[in-house]
XYZ file of C-alpha atoms in Angstrom:
672
model
C 53.534 24.927 8.051
C 54.062 21.023 8.472
C 57.540 20.235 7.999
C 58.245 17.527 5.259
C 59.489 14.209 6.813
C 61.820 11.586 5.641
C 61.725 8.139 6.321
C 64.694 6.471 7.563
C 65.946 2.837 8.259
C 68.768 2.670 10.541
C 70.995 -0.514 10.722
C 73.612 -1.012 13.577
C 75.784 -3.793 14.772
C 73.344 -6.034 17.087
C 76.116 -6.106 19.935
C 76.474 -2.358 19.806
C 72.682 -1.620 19.652
C 72.345 -0.051 23.207
C 75.328 2.047 22.838
C 73.625 3.240 19.305
C 70.534 3.865 21.081
C 72.155 6.065 23.521
C 73.842 8.137 20.749
C 70.517 8.315 18.863
C 68.791 9.605 21.794
C 71.662 12.213 22.672
C 70.971 13.371 19.029
C 67.296 13.713 19.316
C 65.735 14.202 16.069
C 64.541 10.562 14.990
C 60.946 9.880 15.967
C 60.883 6.052 16.286
C 58.024 3.811 14.831
C 55.999 2.468 17.495
C 57.746 -0.777 18.941
C 56.493 -3.450 21.691
C 59.637 -4.582 23.394
C 60.019 -7.318 26.028
C 62.712 -8.471 28.422
C 63.342 -8.759 31.967
C 64.999 -5.319 32.302
C 61.974 -3.557 30.485
C 59.557 -5.411 32.862
C 61.944 -4.772 36.164
C 61.553 -0.866 34.980
C 57.825 -0.655 34.365
C 57.635 -2.571 38.011
C 59.707 0.249 39.658
C 57.531 2.737 37.617
C 54.437 1.175 38.998
C 55.358 1.089 42.394
C 56.705 4.750 42.642
C 53.518 6.115 41.067
C 51.456 4.213 43.223
C 53.611 5.198 46.303
C 53.249 8.896 45.140
C 49.635 8.682 44.739
C 49.664 7.322 48.638
C 52.080 10.385 49.519
C 50.058 13.162 47.695
C 46.963 12.161 49.636
C 48.591 13.033 53.279
C 47.287 16.422 54.598
C 50.588 18.010 55.361
C 51.995 21.536 54.515
C 54.493 19.397 52.123
C 56.357 23.213 51.746
C 57.527 22.816 55.343
C 58.851 19.394 54.874
C 62.583 19.237 54.302
C 63.175 17.359 51.114
C 66.017 14.569 51.093
C 67.726 14.080 47.953
C 67.754 10.315 47.012
C 68.929 8.322 43.974
C 66.956 6.013 42.176
C 67.463 2.792 44.148
C 66.859 4.387 47.224
C 63.681 5.886 45.939
C 62.623 2.673 44.519
C 63.322 0.792 48.179
C 61.173 3.869 49.645
C 58.424 2.913 47.448
C 58.429 -0.809 48.003
C 58.490 0.360 51.688
C 55.385 2.475 51.678
C 53.254 -0.231 49.616
C 54.364 -2.810 52.257
C 53.257 -0.611 54.880
C 49.994 0.046 53.017
C 49.534 -3.585 52.541
C 50.219 -4.340 56.344
C 47.796 -1.714 57.252
C 45.121 -3.037 55.393
C 45.728 -6.505 57.311
C 45.363 -4.732 60.669
C 42.219 -3.388 59.561
C 41.207 -7.160 58.371
C 42.371 -8.372 61.815
C 40.522 -5.673 63.830
C 37.405 -6.500 61.744
C 37.856 -10.169 62.262
C 38.644 -9.899 65.985
C 35.997 -7.427 66.986
C 33.269 -9.538 65.317
C 34.500 -12.346 67.603
C 34.113 -10.380 70.343
C 30.859 -9.082 69.690
C 29.870 -12.939 69.293
C 30.966 -13.735 72.646
C 29.822 -10.169 74.254
C 27.251 -12.076 76.141
C 29.274 -15.000 77.187
C 32.021 -13.156 79.321
C 35.481 -14.132 79.182
C 35.815 -17.316 77.085
C 39.145 -19.003 76.800
C 39.828 -22.103 74.543
C 42.709 -23.285 76.951
C 40.184 -23.678 79.791
C 37.951 -25.813 77.845
C 41.025 -27.940 76.518
C 42.018 -28.395 80.171
C 38.652 -29.516 81.277
C 38.945 -31.933 78.322
C 42.018 -33.294 79.553
C 40.663 -33.901 82.955
C 37.547 -35.949 81.149
C 35.212 -32.938 81.777
C 33.805 -32.160 78.162
C 31.939 -29.020 78.190
C 30.397 -27.392 74.900
C 28.671 -23.943 74.705
C 24.991 -23.764 73.446
C 22.274 -21.175 72.935
C 18.570 -21.912 72.660
C 15.557 -19.991 72.692
C 14.217 -19.176 76.142
C 10.799 -21.106 75.600
C 12.646 -24.116 74.201
C 15.046 -24.381 77.573
C 12.707 -26.375 79.361
C 12.276 -28.862 76.619
C 15.566 -30.225 77.510
C 15.827 -33.706 78.796
C 16.501 -34.461 82.335
C 19.187 -36.997 81.294
C 21.130 -34.034 79.708
C 23.708 -32.309 81.935
C 23.509 -28.293 81.398
C 24.852 -25.249 83.494
C 23.002 -22.194 82.547
C 25.014 -19.235 81.917
C 22.855 -16.446 81.439
C 19.713 -15.478 79.499
C 18.546 -12.209 77.712
C 15.010 -11.533 76.304
C 15.206 -14.096 73.594
C 18.212 -16.566 74.172
C 19.395 -18.724 76.678
C 22.954 -19.576 77.279
C 24.309 -22.710 78.673
C 26.913 -25.108 79.065
C 26.484 -28.881 78.011
C 28.488 -31.334 79.940
C 29.154 -34.654 78.490
C 31.184 -37.851 79.155
C 32.582 -37.689 75.870
C 33.664 -34.986 73.781
C 30.981 -34.007 71.003
C 32.025 -33.883 67.365
C 30.684 -31.043 65.185
C 27.681 -32.931 64.197
C 26.969 -34.877 67.232
C 24.114 -33.996 69.798
C 23.216 -35.860 72.710
C 19.403 -37.326 72.919
C 17.133 -35.080 74.743
C 18.672 -31.951 73.260
C 16.105 -29.990 71.210
C 17.002 -29.422 67.832
C 16.386 -25.575 68.343
C 19.939 -25.358 70.561
C 22.769 -24.788 68.305
C 26.598 -25.170 69.630
C 28.513 -21.965 69.540
C 32.017 -22.622 68.125
C 34.711 -21.317 70.357
C 37.065 -18.489 69.297
C 40.563 -18.987 67.836
C 41.949 -17.676 71.437
C 40.541 -15.949 74.479
C 38.477 -13.052 74.266
C 41.292 -11.294 76.311
C 43.889 -12.257 73.612
C 41.455 -10.850 70.974
C 40.843 -7.575 72.771
C 44.579 -7.613 73.137
C 45.079 -8.070 69.575
C 42.535 -5.295 68.655
C 44.483 -2.848 70.609
C 47.845 -3.798 69.188
C 46.332 -3.435 65.510
C 44.990 0.048 66.333
C 48.259 0.872 67.656
C 50.341 -0.559 64.785
C 48.128 1.553 62.406
C 49.260 4.589 64.270
C 52.897 3.721 63.971
C 52.301 2.750 59.990
C 50.549 6.078 59.416
C 53.567 7.848 60.917
C 56.349 5.831 59.082
C 54.243 6.656 55.762
C 54.154 10.445 56.579
C 57.785 10.516 57.424
C 58.256 9.351 53.730
C 56.879 12.754 52.454
C 60.200 14.033 52.467
C 60.762 11.690 49.339
C 58.369 12.942 46.957
C 60.479 15.208 45.089
C 63.535 12.556 44.816
C 60.698 9.810 43.852
C 59.573 12.409 41.128
C 63.036 12.580 39.822
C 63.410 9.052 39.699
C 60.176 8.441 37.880
C 61.469 10.587 34.875
C 64.879 8.743 35.011
C 62.830 5.382 34.776
C 60.678 6.600 32.261
C 63.818 7.182 30.116
C 65.094 3.770 30.848
C 61.729 2.288 29.925
C 61.806 4.097 26.538
C 65.473 3.031 25.978
C 64.800 -0.523 26.971
C 61.761 -0.881 24.979
C 63.545 0.272 21.770
C 66.386 -1.963 22.689
C 64.507 -5.096 22.959
C 61.667 -4.449 20.287
C 64.483 -3.519 17.448
C 64.435 -5.817 14.698
C 67.699 -8.015 14.703
C 69.136 -11.040 13.336
C 68.577 -14.132 15.792
C 71.596 -16.777 16.311
C 70.207 -19.030 13.571
C 70.446 -16.151 10.920
C 73.619 -15.079 12.063
C 75.177 -18.494 11.708
C 73.583 -18.870 8.153
C 75.074 -15.423 7.427
C 78.548 -16.458 8.717
C 78.310 -19.425 6.786
C 77.633 -17.973 3.478
C 80.156 -15.304 4.229
C 82.677 -17.565 4.579
C 82.079 -19.227 1.178
C 83.041 -15.843 -0.036
C 85.999 -15.172 2.225
C 84.368 -12.231 3.916
C 82.939 -11.592 7.407
C 79.430 -11.320 8.817
C 78.295 -10.064 12.095
C 74.644 -9.897 13.130
C 72.848 -6.840 12.635
C 70.034 -4.955 14.233
C 67.640 -1.971 12.864
C 64.726 0.125 13.488
C 62.651 2.606 11.478
C 61.446 6.194 12.095
C 61.106 9.614 10.832
C 63.270 12.676 10.704
C 62.328 16.171 9.547
C 64.378 17.538 6.583
C 65.770 20.225 8.244
C 67.451 17.771 10.376
C 68.409 15.297 7.877
C 72.082 16.780 7.596
C 72.542 16.364 11.248
C 71.319 12.899 11.550
C 73.770 12.125 8.270
C 76.548 13.551 9.902
C 75.866 11.498 13.361
C 75.311 8.205 11.271
C 78.594 8.574 9.475
C 80.467 9.393 12.570
C 78.772 6.322 14.478
C 79.700 4.188 11.491
C 75.469 3.705 11.253
C 74.094 2.039 7.744
C 70.756 3.760 6.820
C 68.308 4.157 4.121
C 66.231 7.597 3.192
C 62.774 7.342 1.585
C 59.800 9.525 1.044
C 56.821 8.256 3.524
C 54.490 6.160 1.746
C 50.634 6.542 1.992
C 50.340 3.625 4.549
C 52.840 4.997 6.669
C 51.784 6.872 10.263
C 54.044 9.957 10.072
C 54.085 12.374 12.854
C 53.231 16.048 12.207
C 55.863 18.857 13.022
C 54.423 22.172 13.040
C 56.904 25.079 12.460
C 55.587 28.465 11.768
C 56.824 32.339 13.304
C 56.504 33.448 16.950
C 53.063 35.244 16.398
C 51.393 32.268 15.020
C 52.920 29.985 17.566
C 50.902 31.568 20.050
C 47.831 29.390 19.328
C 49.837 26.300 20.266
C 49.484 26.354 23.981
C 45.240 26.189 22.852
C 45.848 23.220 20.452
C 48.115 21.443 23.089
C 45.335 21.782 25.575
C 42.852 20.461 23.172
C 45.090 17.802 21.535
C 44.420 18.513 18.152
C 47.061 17.769 15.725
C 46.610 17.981 12.061
C 47.496 14.605 10.165
C 50.825 14.856 8.078
C 48.808 15.205 4.842
C 46.488 17.594 6.182
C 46.495 21.451 6.486
C 48.507 23.492 9.270
C 45.831 26.114 9.901
C 47.744 27.448 12.854
C 47.519 31.166 11.405
C 43.967 31.013 10.218
C 43.021 29.468 13.530
C 44.979 32.327 15.565
C 43.161 34.834 13.558
C 39.564 33.698 13.580
C 39.958 32.516 17.397
C 40.805 35.712 18.524
C 37.933 37.312 16.596
C 35.765 34.961 18.239
C 36.977 35.033 21.391
C 36.395 38.960 21.438
C 32.748 38.420 20.186
C 31.951 36.076 22.841
C 33.448 37.627 25.972
C 32.092 40.738 24.223
C 32.783 43.151 27.029
C 35.369 45.789 26.764
C 35.663 45.994 30.675
C 36.421 42.249 30.843
C 38.960 42.632 28.117
C 40.729 45.271 30.106
C 40.869 42.992 33.421
C 42.187 40.168 31.195
C 44.796 42.552 29.418
C 45.830 44.018 32.843
C 46.066 40.403 34.311
C 48.655 39.385 31.478
C 50.433 42.681 31.564
C 50.972 42.308 35.279
C 51.931 38.312 34.816
C 54.389 39.543 31.843
C 56.242 42.059 34.007
C 56.618 39.627 36.973
C 58.246 36.939 34.748
C 60.473 39.527 32.766
C 61.467 40.874 36.485
C 62.339 37.687 37.336
C 64.658 36.920 34.466
C 62.458 34.156 32.845
C 61.044 34.092 29.120
C 57.569 35.116 28.843
C 55.449 31.886 28.273
C 53.484 31.735 24.593
C 50.314 31.363 26.797
C 50.703 34.794 28.673
C 51.352 36.098 25.045
C 47.975 34.531 23.850
C 46.183 35.676 26.706
C 47.469 39.205 25.993
C 46.301 39.102 22.812
C 42.811 37.704 23.581
C 42.441 40.523 26.261
C 43.106 43.277 23.567
C 41.083 41.779 21.146
C 38.168 41.691 23.685
C 38.784 45.485 24.413
C 38.563 46.157 20.885
C 35.097 44.574 20.485
C 33.788 46.468 23.443
C 35.088 49.484 21.879
C 33.271 48.694 18.761
C 30.095 47.720 20.312
C 30.258 50.187 23.303
C 29.908 47.626 25.931
C 31.785 48.205 29.194
C 30.954 45.873 32.215
C 27.143 45.459 31.116
C 26.535 49.399 31.844
C 23.771 50.923 29.785
C 25.290 52.892 27.230
C 23.537 55.895 28.213
C 25.420 56.034 31.773
C 28.805 55.782 29.820
C 31.310 58.642 28.833
C 30.517 60.257 25.567
C 33.899 59.474 24.541
C 33.257 55.868 24.378
C 30.077 56.278 22.452
C 31.944 58.358 20.153
C 34.460 55.892 19.257
C 32.165 52.853 18.888
C 31.088 51.726 15.385
C 27.551 53.143 14.959
C 25.854 50.145 13.056
C 27.359 47.469 15.588
C 27.026 49.831 18.765
C 24.763 49.399 21.792
C 24.669 53.109 22.092
C 22.730 53.410 18.970
C 20.538 50.160 19.332
C 17.543 51.991 18.860
C 18.560 53.541 15.372
C 17.465 51.724 12.472
C 19.694 51.022 9.507
C 19.502 51.044 5.850
C 21.954 49.040 3.706
C 24.299 51.486 1.645
C 23.019 50.508 -1.750
C 19.245 52.042 -0.854
C 17.251 54.509 0.593
C 14.134 52.432 -0.091
C 12.281 51.831 3.427
C 9.260 49.933 2.166
C 11.349 46.697 2.648
C 12.091 47.369 6.253
C 15.110 48.282 7.917
C 18.100 46.758 9.788
C 18.807 47.227 13.411
C 21.811 46.745 15.462
C 20.993 43.245 16.101
C 20.603 42.502 12.479
C 24.132 43.993 11.541
C 25.651 42.139 14.120
C 24.042 39.018 12.649
C 25.329 40.117 9.206
C 28.863 40.513 10.564
C 28.738 36.908 12.048
C 27.261 35.616 8.800
C 30.229 37.541 6.920
C 32.888 35.942 9.216
C 31.455 32.588 8.270
C 31.570 33.358 4.607
C 35.284 34.569 4.976
C 36.230 31.759 6.986
C 34.687 29.045 5.003
C 35.959 30.597 1.670
C 39.502 30.421 3.097
C 38.860 26.646 3.409
C 37.739 25.899 -0.255
C 40.597 28.399 -1.605
C 42.936 26.158 0.113
C 41.518 23.256 -1.399
C 41.609 24.711 -4.848
C 45.200 25.602 -4.240
C 46.285 22.102 -3.210
C 44.474 20.231 -6.026
C 45.643 22.798 -8.926
C 49.084 23.462 -7.685
C 50.493 20.528 -5.548
C 52.227 18.250 -7.896
C 51.194 15.274 -5.031
C 47.679 15.858 -6.247
C 48.436 15.566 -10.124
C 46.249 12.940 -10.348
C 43.249 14.580 -8.418
C 43.869 18.194 -10.305
C 40.111 18.192 -11.521
C 39.315 18.157 -7.746
C 40.089 21.972 -7.918
C 36.942 22.466 -9.878
C 34.868 20.511 -7.334
C 36.354 23.019 -4.542
C 35.567 26.048 -6.710
C 31.977 24.534 -7.038
C 31.941 24.224 -3.420
C 33.016 27.963 -3.206
C 30.431 29.687 -5.475
C 27.918 27.441 -3.547
C 29.069 29.017 -0.449
C 28.821 32.473 -1.900
C 25.493 31.787 -3.193
C 24.015 30.455 0.160
C 25.283 33.539 2.100
C 22.660 35.228 0.528
C 20.155 32.772 1.186
C 20.801 32.902 4.988
C 20.799 36.782 4.944
C 17.399 36.685 3.176
C 15.909 33.938 5.649
C 17.214 34.887 8.820
C 18.269 38.551 8.676
C 15.495 40.212 6.528
C 13.839 38.879 3.216
C 13.105 42.355 2.215
C 16.375 44.126 2.051
C 18.036 40.633 0.893
C 15.399 39.247 -1.691
C 15.316 36.106 -3.292
C 12.601 36.694 -5.532
C 12.213 39.982 -7.234
C 14.189 43.280 -6.188
C 17.468 44.202 -7.198
C 20.769 45.417 -5.587
C 22.800 47.852 -7.734
C 20.290 46.954 -10.608
C 21.132 43.478 -10.303
C 18.892 40.659 -9.157
C 21.157 39.313 -6.562
C 18.441 36.623 -5.166
C 18.156 34.941 -8.693
C 22.124 35.162 -8.934
C 22.571 33.587 -5.618
C 20.157 30.964 -6.461
C 22.260 30.116 -9.706
C 25.479 30.149 -7.841
C 24.152 27.582 -5.424
C 22.970 25.332 -8.488
C 26.222 25.675 -10.422
C 28.369 24.986 -7.324
C 26.381 22.079 -6.540
C 26.714 20.728 -10.209
C 30.611 21.232 -10.280
C 30.822 19.615 -6.571
C 28.686 16.642 -7.977
C 30.808 15.828 -10.744
C 34.550 16.624 -9.684
C 34.443 16.411 -5.724
C 35.274 12.600 -5.932
C 37.743 12.909 -8.846
C 40.445 10.419 -9.121
C 41.552 10.122 -12.691
C 38.045 9.229 -13.906
C 34.959 11.813 -14.307
C 32.607 9.167 -14.685
C 33.996 7.197 -11.698
C 33.564 10.780 -9.697
C 30.065 10.795 -10.792
C 29.473 7.771 -9.792
C 30.641 7.943 -6.590
C 28.373 10.866 -6.032
C 25.159 8.901 -7.296
C 25.957 5.989 -4.956
C 26.017 8.598 -2.097
C 23.339 10.869 -3.457
C 21.476 11.295 0.236
C 25.040 12.830 1.603
C 25.503 14.909 -1.666
C 22.076 16.557 -1.052
C 22.186 17.019 2.441
C 25.665 18.700 1.925
C 23.677 21.569 0.432
C 21.776 22.066 3.723
C 24.917 21.678 5.585
C 26.185 24.619 3.662
C 23.403 26.469 5.050
C 23.469 25.250 8.548
C 27.361 26.076 8.635
C 26.924 29.747 7.961
C 24.161 30.073 10.245
C 26.053 28.252 13.136
C 28.228 31.496 13.208
C 25.278 33.206 14.778
C 26.104 31.568 18.064
C 29.022 34.223 18.286
C 26.157 36.925 18.713
C 23.963 34.813 20.537
C 26.417 33.932 23.348
C 27.732 37.352 23.610
C 24.381 38.614 23.800
C 23.496 36.176 26.781
C 26.909 37.428 28.408
C 25.646 40.875 28.343
C 22.165 40.245 29.683
C 23.879 38.521 32.545
C 26.265 41.437 33.366
C 23.388 43.806 32.992
C 21.207 41.648 35.654
C 24.160 41.932 37.875
C 24.324 45.448 37.681
C 20.552 46.110 38.053
C 20.730 44.048 41.313
C 23.679 46.199 42.699
C 21.883 49.147 41.767
C 18.748 47.857 43.477
C 20.758 47.557 46.795
C 22.437 50.976 46.352
C 19.201 52.401 45.799
C 17.681 51.118 49.081
C 16.957 53.301 52.006
C 19.707 53.327 54.299
C 19.299 55.338 57.961
C 22.697 54.556 59.493
C 26.505 54.699 58.413
C 26.788 51.035 59.550
C 24.150 50.024 56.932
C 25.322 52.036 54.323
C 28.693 50.261 54.969
C 26.936 46.835 55.032
C 25.235 47.741 51.626
C 28.469 49.069 50.128
C 30.060 45.545 51.038
C 27.245 43.472 49.518
C 27.480 45.481 46.423
C 31.073 44.872 46.075
C 30.757 41.248 46.678
C 27.848 40.971 44.410
C 29.639 42.911 41.408
C 32.702 40.814 41.998
C 31.020 37.365 42.372
C 28.394 37.966 39.545
C 30.865 39.418 36.932
C 33.530 36.800 37.761
C 30.992 34.162 37.143
C 30.090 35.627 34.016
C 33.561 35.753 32.916
C 33.982 31.879 33.808
C 30.837 31.217 31.871
C 32.275 33.200 28.769
C 35.249 31.220 29.089
C 33.655 27.985 29.003
C 31.559 29.289 25.834
C 34.601 30.410 24.339
C 35.851 26.633 24.418
C 32.742 25.123 23.229
C 31.441 27.798 20.687
C 34.873 29.395 19.718
C 37.093 26.330 19.472
C 34.076 24.488 17.579
C 33.854 26.730 14.684
C 37.536 26.211 14.092
C 37.787 22.479 14.711
C 34.423 21.500 13.220
C 32.836 23.968 10.441
C 36.026 25.284 9.221
C 37.944 21.809 9.476
C 35.024 20.032 7.624
C 35.024 22.357 4.680
C 38.756 21.779 4.467
C 38.269 17.938 4.504
C 40.379 17.776 7.874
C 39.982 15.023 10.660
C 42.624 15.960 12.828
C 44.112 12.586 12.804
C 47.675 13.269 13.273
C 50.007 12.982 16.359
C 52.835 15.160 17.351
C 56.421 14.494 16.412
C 58.169 13.469 19.378
C 61.771 12.345 18.478
C 63.700 10.054 20.785
C 65.741 12.328 22.931
C 66.859 13.278 26.298
C 64.373 15.622 26.921
């Protein structure tokens, strides 16, 4: 069930708000409304959190056997210092790479010039010998004027390198007469090429040292993770502390002046708002009285974003690991369908996996994990219990349908055939069935596949009827919906429309002769005509009362305004029921894959082999094929469960309930 919440407004002395928050955190029952604080302390904590997270991401990428690294127990401040050191080293490493890139580019630029030193050029300039470096295409070198003094350095296939000697130092844009425009001046490096080479070597050496220093910090990983949890609590506390509403100095002075006129004292106050479950209110009130807090309690309004706290017995709570994984939380004013979710999901899981052998493997794996957990003195997690339940459900469906590792039924023991349910069993899939109300074969017969389809559609009818029965109960008996009580008639209309549409689906999808819409009868009644009448009457009730909110006329008008959606709703009922056929179809696909794997393995075993070695090789191939094939099939089945089994609960079922899963979990401000 969804636990009822109370909205609480807490008032404390402003100068005691941090102590009050610490006491409130220790109490751990108040879900505080979201606030956005701002302070230097909060910014500092967030900065530390970011630094440690970045440092941890760097350390986690290091390829070391971290189990063999001896951990060092460091406090929060030391962990922050280590994180800053790591980030500083990473920045330095990046600078080294940038320097290597730049210096290597310079070395490449002067690779054909030999050793170049700006100091040599500066020395010549001091002696009034002004030398500049130039390059020019080979065929243009001969065009240099005779009055231009040059010294040939070298040439290759395309370029000629030479030194230009002049009486005065040339500027960047100055060129002597007689020098062709194709000649371009080579800018000197920032230092000599020898120094550039030494810089590259030093940078590479430093990168190696930095990597070793970072690797040495792996021993702080566990301490940094602990520090993260501490900082997270500080962020939460500081965010509330700085985000609480409080009286500023002006307000406090005004209150003090007013109170002095009344001969009373006044002190600045601070306050915050949140939600407390009704079963924790006594604990909260007791703490408030002990701490001297003032508080007000009220019912949450329609506009309040109220957290959802679910409370169920141990069996129903088995579904929580799945819903937590999916992140699905019902809204505070929606339904808690945990029990129905677990019941139908268990059935869906068994049908989609659809193989008793697979179920046996899942069950044995779960039992082994449970035994190992209990042997270690630990408590069995709900996830293990859920896996055990799902494994047993899969085994049960395998028993019903006589499906074991995709093995052909004629190869299975007679015992497994005898305990299967004949109309649904693969052991009798060649037998044609007649419904219990007739012996007339003129309209056709039902195969095992037809029976499985009928079973799927019956599951749909049951689950979707539960949705509308819950709706009827809410609007008819819940005092919070007195103004909408006639909506119960609309829900009743949707219910009988669903029942009528069930017969329509059987007629159109399974067998129109056995489930006739026109003509024929079942137990002397024209069920086809009755079903169509139920669809029509249900549509009428739903059209008139589905939007009721105190006025029938307004409800009808709202339906008229959305007439297209209302009409499509009838089609949606049909498609929602048909949607459950996916349980049979996906299970059939899994059975086909397992059967194919077995056929391939049988083909290998049936091959001729003349030596023991070949026999051994074939045996190994068969084992590998069976393990890989059936293992892959189980993984695909698991994905199918997540896609299809979950969908039927969170979409089809939830749509008929009117649920949008718009809630968020109750997470009290606490030490945990």
